[in-house]
Structures are given as structure tokens and as C-alpha cells.
mmCIF file of C-alpha atoms and ligand atoms in Angstrom:
data_model
loop_
_atom_site.group_PDB
_atom_site.id
_atom_site.type_symbol
_atom_site.label_atom_id
_atom_site.label_comp_id
_atom_site.label_asym_id
_atom_site.label_seq_id
_atom_site.Cartn_x
_atom_site.Cartn_y
_atom_site.Cartn_z
ATOM 1 C CA MET A 27 106.333 82.354 107.635
ATOM 2 C CA LEU A 28 109.554 83.029 109.430
ATOM 3 C CA SER A 29 110.854 80.169 111.508
ATOM 4 C CA CYS A 30 112.431 80.319 114.926
ATOM 5 C CA CYS A 31 115.945 80.006 113.461
ATOM 6 C CA GLY A 32 115.102 82.625 110.848
ATOM 7 C CA ARG A 33 114.027 85.066 113.527
ATOM 8 C CA ARG A 34 117.100 84.438 115.645
ATOM 9 C CA LEU A 35 119.301 84.886 112.611
ATOM 10 C CA LEU A 36 117.647 88.177 111.699
ATOM 11 C CA HIS A 37 117.789 89.303 115.310
ATOM 12 C CA LEU A 38 121.505 88.661 115.423
ATOM 13 C CA LEU A 39 121.944 90.481 112.148
ATOM 14 C CA GLY A 40 120.176 93.425 113.749
ATOM 15 C CA LEU A 41 117.217 93.077 111.414
ATOM 16 C CA SER A 42 113.630 93.213 112.490
ATOM 17 C CA PHE A 43 110.755 91.041 111.359
ATOM 18 C CA PRO A 44 107.020 91.125 111.955
ATOM 19 C CA LEU A 45 106.106 88.980 114.928
ATOM 20 C CA LEU A 46 102.709 88.462 113.377
ATOM 21 C CA THR A 47 104.240 86.160 110.790
ATOM 22 C CA ARG A 48 104.684 83.563 113.524
ATOM 23 C CA ARG A 49 102.232 80.717 113.134
ATOM 24 C CA PRO A 50 101.243 78.814 116.293
ATOM 25 C CA LEU A 51 102.941 75.440 116.385
ATOM 26 C CA PHE A 52 99.666 73.543 116.666
ATOM 27 C CA LEU A 53 98.744 74.831 113.211
ATOM 28 C CA CYS A 54 101.679 73.125 111.609
ATOM 29 C CA PRO A 55 101.897 69.502 112.581
ATOM 30 C CA HIS A 56 105.025 67.935 111.171
ATOM 31 C CA ARG A 57 103.259 66.056 108.426
ATOM 32 C CA LEU A 58 102.012 69.366 107.035
ATOM 33 C CA MET A 59 105.317 71.144 107.294
ATOM 34 C CA LYS A 60 106.535 72.769 104.138
ATOM 35 C CA PRO A 61 110.131 73.597 103.401
ATOM 36 C CA LEU A 62 110.993 77.110 104.632
ATOM 37 C CA VAL A 63 113.572 78.624 102.390
ATOM 38 C CA VAL A 64 116.078 81.444 102.682
ATOM 39 C CA PHE A 65 117.640 82.279 99.326
ATOM 40 C CA VAL A 66 121.251 83.400 99.652
ATOM 41 C CA LEU A 67 122.455 85.582 96.802
ATOM 42 C CA GLY A 68 125.460 87.754 96.035
ATOM 43 C CA GLY A 69 128.079 88.212 93.338
ATOM 44 C CA PRO A 70 130.944 85.796 92.808
ATOM 45 C CA GLY A 71 133.360 85.972 95.726
ATOM 46 C CA ALA A 72 130.863 87.622 98.066
ATOM 47 C CA GLY A 73 131.378 84.761 100.502
ATOM 48 C CA LYS A 74 127.994 83.045 100.254
ATOM 49 C CA GLY A 75 129.378 79.565 100.788
ATOM 50 C CA THR A 76 131.555 80.488 103.764
ATOM 51 C CA GLN A 77 128.805 82.378 105.526
ATOM 52 C CA CYS A 78 126.227 79.679 104.822
ATOM 53 C CA ALA A 79 128.505 77.146 106.481
ATOM 54 C CA ARG A 80 128.665 79.365 109.589
ATOM 55 C CA ILE A 81 124.920 79.898 109.652
ATOM 56 C CA VAL A 82 124.349 76.145 109.387
ATOM 57 C CA GLU A 83 126.748 75.470 112.227
ATOM 58 C CA LYS A 84 125.040 78.028 114.402
ATOM 59 C CA TYR A 85 121.365 77.623 113.513
ATOM 60 C CA GLY A 86 120.953 74.167 112.062
ATOM 61 C CA TYR A 87 119.584 75.042 108.642
ATOM 62 C CA THR A 88 120.236 72.606 105.849
ATOM 63 C CA HIS A 89 122.545 74.257 103.361
ATOM 64 C CA LEU A 90 121.883 73.521 99.708
ATOM 65 C CA SER A 91 124.343 75.048 97.302
ATOM 66 C CA ALA A 92 122.920 75.084 93.772
ATOM 67 C CA GLU A 93 126.477 75.227 92.497
ATOM 68 C CA GLU A 94 127.605 72.161 94.464
ATOM 69 C CA LEU A 95 124.571 70.156 93.433
ATOM 70 C CA LEU A 96 125.255 71.024 89.805
ATOM 71 C CA ARG A 97 128.949 70.147 90.128
ATOM 72 C CA ASP A 98 128.093 66.802 91.764
ATOM 73 C CA GLU A 99 125.594 66.051 89.036
ATOM 74 C CA ARG A 100 128.247 66.855 86.448
ATOM 75 C CA LYS A 101 130.505 64.218 88.013
ATOM 76 C CA ASN A 102 127.759 61.592 88.082
ATOM 77 C CA PRO A 103 128.557 59.195 85.194
ATOM 78 C CA ASP A 104 124.881 58.212 84.922
ATOM 79 C CA SER A 105 123.722 61.782 84.404
ATOM 80 C CA GLN A 106 122.717 62.855 80.939
ATOM 81 C CA TYR A 107 123.389 66.491 81.852
ATOM 82 C CA GLY A 108 127.091 66.307 82.771
ATOM 83 C CA GLU A 109 128.533 67.921 79.651
ATOM 84 C CA LEU A 110 125.845 70.546 79.420
ATOM 85 C CA ILE A 111 126.394 71.595 83.049
ATOM 86 C CA GLU A 112 130.165 71.785 82.545
ATOM 87 C CA LYS A 113 129.744 74.061 79.551
ATOM 88 C CA TYR A 114 127.337 76.422 81.298
ATOM 89 C CA ILE A 115 129.503 76.675 84.409
ATOM 90 C CA LYS A 116 132.684 77.252 82.416
ATOM 91 C CA ASP A 117 130.953 80.060 80.500
ATOM 92 C CA GLY A 118 129.541 81.585 83.691
ATOM 93 C CA LYS A 119 126.034 81.035 82.329
ATOM 94 C CA ILE A 120 122.956 79.880 84.186
ATOM 95 C CA VAL A 121 122.110 76.202 83.804
ATOM 96 C CA PRO A 122 118.522 75.511 82.568
ATOM 97 C CA VAL A 123 116.182 75.754 85.509
ATOM 98 C CA GLU A 124 114.582 72.312 85.219
ATOM 99 C CA ILE A 125 117.936 70.725 86.026
ATOM 100 C CA THR A 126 118.706 72.967 89.015
ATOM 101 C CA ILE A 127 115.228 72.694 90.518
ATOM 102 C CA SER A 128 115.095 68.926 90.167
ATOM 103 C CA LEU A 129 118.370 68.707 92.133
ATOM 104 C CA LEU A 130 117.202 71.159 94.822
ATOM 105 C CA LYS A 131 113.842 69.464 95.179
ATOM 106 C CA ARG A 132 115.389 66.019 95.429
ATOM 107 C CA GLU A 133 117.629 67.206 98.283
ATOM 108 C CA MET A 134 114.773 68.915 100.145
ATOM 109 C CA ASP A 135 112.538 65.859 99.766
ATOM 110 C CA GLN A 136 115.263 63.499 100.964
ATOM 111 C CA THR A 137 116.148 65.694 103.942
ATOM 112 C CA MET A 138 112.536 65.980 105.059
ATOM 113 C CA ALA A 139 111.803 62.314 104.410
ATOM 114 C CA ALA A 140 114.628 61.450 106.801
ATOM 115 C CA ASN A 141 113.506 64.011 109.397
ATOM 116 C CA ALA A 142 110.290 65.956 108.865
ATOM 117 C CA GLN A 143 111.408 68.625 111.324
ATOM 118 C CA LYS A 144 114.410 69.537 109.213
ATOM 119 C CA ASN A 145 112.390 71.835 107.000
ATOM 120 C CA GLU A 146 114.597 74.935 107.023
ATOM 121 C CA PHE A 147 116.831 75.363 104.032
ATOM 122 C CA LEU A 148 119.419 77.898 103.000
ATOM 123 C CA ILE A 149 119.464 77.779 99.232
ATOM 124 C CA ASP A 150 122.704 79.325 98.163
ATOM 125 C CA GLY A 151 123.184 80.740 94.663
ATOM 126 C CA PHE A 152 119.600 80.398 93.467
ATOM 127 C CA PRO A 153 117.411 81.852 91.841
ATOM 128 C CA ARG A 154 119.882 83.447 89.449
ATOM 129 C CA ASN A 155 117.608 84.864 86.774
ATOM 130 C CA GLN A 156 114.027 85.376 85.688
ATOM 131 C CA ASP A 157 113.862 81.895 84.234
ATOM 132 C CA ASN A 158 115.029 80.391 87.569
ATOM 133 C CA LEU A 159 112.427 82.385 89.465
ATOM 134 C CA GLN A 160 109.600 81.429 87.115
ATOM 135 C CA GLY A 161 110.657 77.793 87.291
ATOM 136 C CA TRP A 162 110.698 77.957 91.100
ATOM 137 C CA ASN A 163 107.297 79.615 91.282
ATOM 138 C CA LYS A 164 105.820 77.113 88.870
ATOM 139 C CA THR A 165 107.265 73.990 90.482
ATOM 140 C CA MET A 166 107.246 75.003 94.143
ATOM 141 C CA ASP A 167 104.088 77.081 94.342
ATOM 142 C CA GLY A 168 102.276 75.981 97.502
ATOM 143 C CA LYS A 169 105.011 73.442 98.232
ATOM 144 C CA ALA A 170 107.601 75.716 99.869
ATOM 145 C CA ASP A 171 107.661 79.152 101.501
ATOM 146 C CA VAL A 172 110.423 81.659 100.850
ATOM 147 C CA SER A 173 111.082 83.515 104.115
ATOM 148 C CA PHE A 174 113.513 86.088 102.753
ATOM 149 C CA VAL A 175 116.579 86.672 100.588
ATOM 150 C CA LEU A 176 119.912 87.140 102.304
ATOM 151 C CA PHE A 177 121.865 89.337 99.936
ATOM 152 C CA PHE A 178 125.630 89.536 100.360
ATOM 153 C CA ASP A 179 126.369 92.813 98.657
ATOM 154 C CA CYS A 180 129.938 93.066 97.474
ATOM 155 C CA ASN A 181 131.943 95.534 95.460
ATOM 156 C CA ASN A 182 133.117 93.905 92.200
ATOM 157 C CA GLU A 183 136.839 94.375 92.792
ATOM 158 C CA ILE A 184 136.594 92.779 96.235
ATOM 159 C CA CYS A 185 134.561 89.955 94.720
ATOM 160 C CA ILE A 186 137.170 89.323 92.039
ATOM 161 C CA GLU A 187 140.016 89.386 94.562
ATOM 162 C CA GLY A 188 138.112 86.971 96.806
ATOM 163 C CA CYS A 189 137.550 84.544 93.958
ATOM 164 C CA LEU A 190 141.080 84.693 92.614
ATOM 165 C CA GLU A 191 142.310 83.990 96.138
ATOM 166 C CA GLY A 192 139.851 81.087 96.548
ATOM 167 C CA GLY A 193 140.611 79.768 93.057
ATOM 168 C CA LYS A 194 144.274 79.262 93.923
ATOM 169 C CA SER A 195 143.274 76.440 96.245
ATOM 170 C CA SER A 196 140.073 75.221 94.584
ATOM 171 C CA GLY A 197 141.539 74.865 91.082
ATOM 172 C CA ARG A 198 138.028 75.466 89.743
ATOM 173 C CA SER A 199 137.521 75.800 86.009
ATOM 174 C CA ASP A 200 135.615 79.073 86.423
ATOM 175 C CA ASP A 201 137.856 80.900 88.897
ATOM 176 C CA ASP A 202 140.067 82.601 86.325
ATOM 177 C CA ARG A 203 139.672 86.298 85.560
ATOM 178 C CA GLU A 204 137.857 85.724 82.277
ATOM 179 C CA SER A 205 135.170 83.460 83.765
ATOM 180 C CA LEU A 206 134.893 85.768 86.756
ATOM 181 C CA GLU A 207 134.166 88.782 84.636
ATOM 182 C CA LYS A 208 131.460 86.825 82.826
ATOM 183 C CA ARG A 209 130.012 85.727 86.172
ATOM 184 C CA ILE A 210 129.947 89.313 87.411
ATOM 185 C CA GLN A 211 128.163 90.395 84.228
ATOM 186 C CA THR A 212 125.677 87.552 84.655
ATOM 187 C CA HIS A 213 125.161 88.594 88.276
ATOM 188 C CA LEU A 214 124.505 92.232 87.386
ATOM 189 C CA GLN A 215 122.338 91.549 84.359
ATOM 190 C CA SER A 216 120.398 88.504 85.504
ATOM 191 C CA THR A 217 120.536 88.056 89.290
ATOM 192 C CA LYS A 218 120.409 91.637 90.531
ATOM 193 C CA PRO A 219 116.931 92.188 88.996
ATOM 194 C CA ILE A 220 115.688 89.142 90.954
ATOM 195 C CA ILE A 221 117.058 90.604 94.190
ATOM 196 C CA ASP A 222 115.338 93.888 93.282
ATOM 197 C CA LEU A 223 112.035 92.034 92.834
ATOM 198 C CA TYR A 224 112.273 90.550 96.332
ATOM 199 C CA GLU A 225 113.307 93.968 97.628
ATOM 200 C CA GLU A 226 110.041 95.394 96.330
ATOM 201 C CA MET A 227 108.229 92.721 98.346
ATOM 202 C CA GLY A 228 110.202 93.786 101.446
ATOM 203 C CA LYS A 229 111.906 90.406 101.554
ATOM 204 C CA VAL A 230 115.580 91.292 101.222
ATOM 205 C CA LYS A 231 118.062 91.409 104.098
ATOM 206 C CA LYS A 232 121.176 93.043 102.740
ATOM 207 C CA ILE A 233 124.593 92.463 104.231
ATOM 208 C CA ASP A 234 127.660 94.434 103.201
ATOM 209 C CA ALA A 235 129.880 91.475 102.426
ATOM 210 C CA SER A 236 133.053 93.534 102.627
ATOM 211 C CA LYS A 237 132.414 95.127 106.003
ATOM 212 C CA SER A 238 131.792 94.595 109.664
ATOM 213 C CA VAL A 239 128.685 92.391 109.562
ATOM 214 C CA MET A 240 130.893 89.844 107.885
ATOM 215 C CA LYS A 241 133.277 90.004 110.814
ATOM 216 C CA PHE A 242 130.327 89.976 113.163
ATOM 217 C CA LEU A 243 128.934 86.823 111.555
ATOM 218 C CA MET A 244 132.334 85.215 111.612
ATOM 219 C CA LYS A 245 132.508 85.716 115.371
ATOM 220 C CA LEU A 246 129.099 84.122 116.007
HETATM 221 N N1 UDP B 305 124.850 77.990 88.590
HETATM 222 C C1 UDP B 305 123.692 77.895 87.847
HETATM 223 N N2 UDP B 305 122.480 77.975 88.469
HETATM 224 C C2 UDP B 305 122.382 78.157 89.812
HETATM 225 C C3 UDP B 305 123.571 78.276 90.582
HETATM 226 C C4 UDP B 305 124.792 78.177 89.938
HETATM 227 O O1 UDP B 305 123.734 77.752 86.642
HETATM 228 O O2 UDP B 305 121.254 78.222 90.326
HETATM 229 C C5 UDP B 305 126.151 77.868 87.890
HETATM 230 C C6 UDP B 305 126.522 79.140 87.140
HETATM 231 O O3 UDP B 305 127.169 78.755 85.961
HETATM 232 C C7 UDP B 305 127.459 79.835 88.105
HETATM 233 C C8 UDP B 305 128.195 78.654 88.720
HETATM 234 O O4 UDP B 305 127.196 77.629 88.815
HETATM 235 O O5 UDP B 305 128.337 80.714 87.461
HETATM 236 C C9 UDP B 305 128.802 78.913 90.069
HETATM 237 O O6 UDP B 305 127.767 79.173 91.008
HETATM 238 P P1 UDP B 305 128.052 79.995 92.336
HETATM 239 O O7 UDP B 305 126.783 80.130 93.085
HETATM 240 O O8 UDP B 305 129.200 79.439 93.065
HETATM 241 O O9 UDP B 305 128.447 81.382 91.715
HETATM 242 P P2 UDP B 305 129.598 82.356 92.053
HETATM 243 O O10 UDP B 305 129.023 83.234 93.079
HETATM 244 O O11 UDP B 305 130.758 81.528 92.539
HETATM 245 O O12 UDP B 305 129.849 83.015 90.744
HETATM 246 MG MG1 MG B 306 130.837 79.986 94.028
#
């Protein structure tokens, strides 16, 4: 089901959607509301985080960055996963799915417990590979609906430049050229096939991250 915000977002992106997917409001009383999820994917440096922040400002989604949740968990002294997460991130590898999903689910549950109407989530940087997708399907089957995948398509060189630029200020452990190249490889080998799977289901909205739509979104 595509929500009101989802439809407005697609409309503004110049993308169509089937009106028939709209479910009358009386069929979804708040207590029955499920999380509605837009997965945001794209290579390193494609600008997922920046654009998600703009979308949130404009449309009121709740932005959940898998990366940020993992980094916060890594800093949590009570977490048993801190070192493991650090190692995976530094190597540009994908953290085991149970960890990522438990963090995403906790955030969605807390957000909706505080306000049941806040059921629209932009999940940025997830699912990254087959294992992530299987984990999501297994854990969230019937508990959340994925509206579509917003894919920020970016040429590798532009992605690398973007990250090196961002890394100067972020000081992140994985924003050096070596980590970046590993992340690009991981994106091409592991994440791109997931985007292709959603594409086959007609659920991908592709945005050229290096061109005008980016500017267009920035002006929104
Ligand atoms: N990461 C992960 N699982 C996720 C999302 C992120 O393991 O679902 C880790 C992974 O190591 C990745 C890093 O977090 O390289 C940074 O994630 P981000 O989404 O920022 O990737 P980027 O696009 O910056 O490479
Ligand atoms: Mg990032």
C-alpha cells in the first residue's frame, strides 16, 4: 500500500503509481496500522543520507539509517556487538542481519508506540544483500509493508568523490579510498542484485543521483 506521503513524493519525482493501491482509511484503524517502508538504496556517496533528510523535512517520514543505528550500537558500552560492528564497517562488509533488523525493529516499534500514526519509514541503506532481504522477509513478514525502493543511481567515480569530500569533515573510519573501493564492490556484488529483484516486481523508483532530479529534490 502506498501512503499519502508516498504518493506525493512519487508525484513530485514525476513517477506514477497505481491509484488502486490506495486503501480506504476506514479499513486501517490506527491500532491495525503496519509500518509502511520505503527502502533507500544506492552506492556509497550517492547522497542517500542527505536526500533522506530533505524528504523527512518535507513529508514527515521517519528516517532510519541502518548505518547510524549500527554506529550508535557500536558506541553503546552495554552492547555485546560493538567490536563486531566496528570490524564489519571498517572492512566495508555487511553486518549480520539479526543485529541490523533488531535495531530497525526496535526503532519502528518505539516510534509507533509513541504515535501510532507515525507509521511511514524511510529505511536508508538496507537491505544490502540476500541475507538482509531473507532476514527482513522472515522477521517482518505480515508485520510491515514495503511500498517501494528509492534507488539513488550514481556513477562510481562521482560516488567516490562525494565520499572523499564528505570524509574530510566526518573523519569516518571507512571514508578512505581503500574502504570506499571495498564498499563499492560490496554494493555492486551484493546490493545491486537486491535492487534488481525489486525492479522485477516493479517496485523500484530510480533517481540519477548525479543529475537534475537531485537538484530538483534539493529545491523542494
Ligand atoms: N551496514 C551494514 N548493514 C546495513 C547498512 C550498513 O552492515 O544494513 C554497514 C556496512 O558496513 C556499510 C556501512 O555500514 O559499509 C556504511 O553504511 P552506509 O549505508 O552509510 O553505506 P555507504 O553508502 O556510506 O557505503
Ligand atoms: Mg554512508
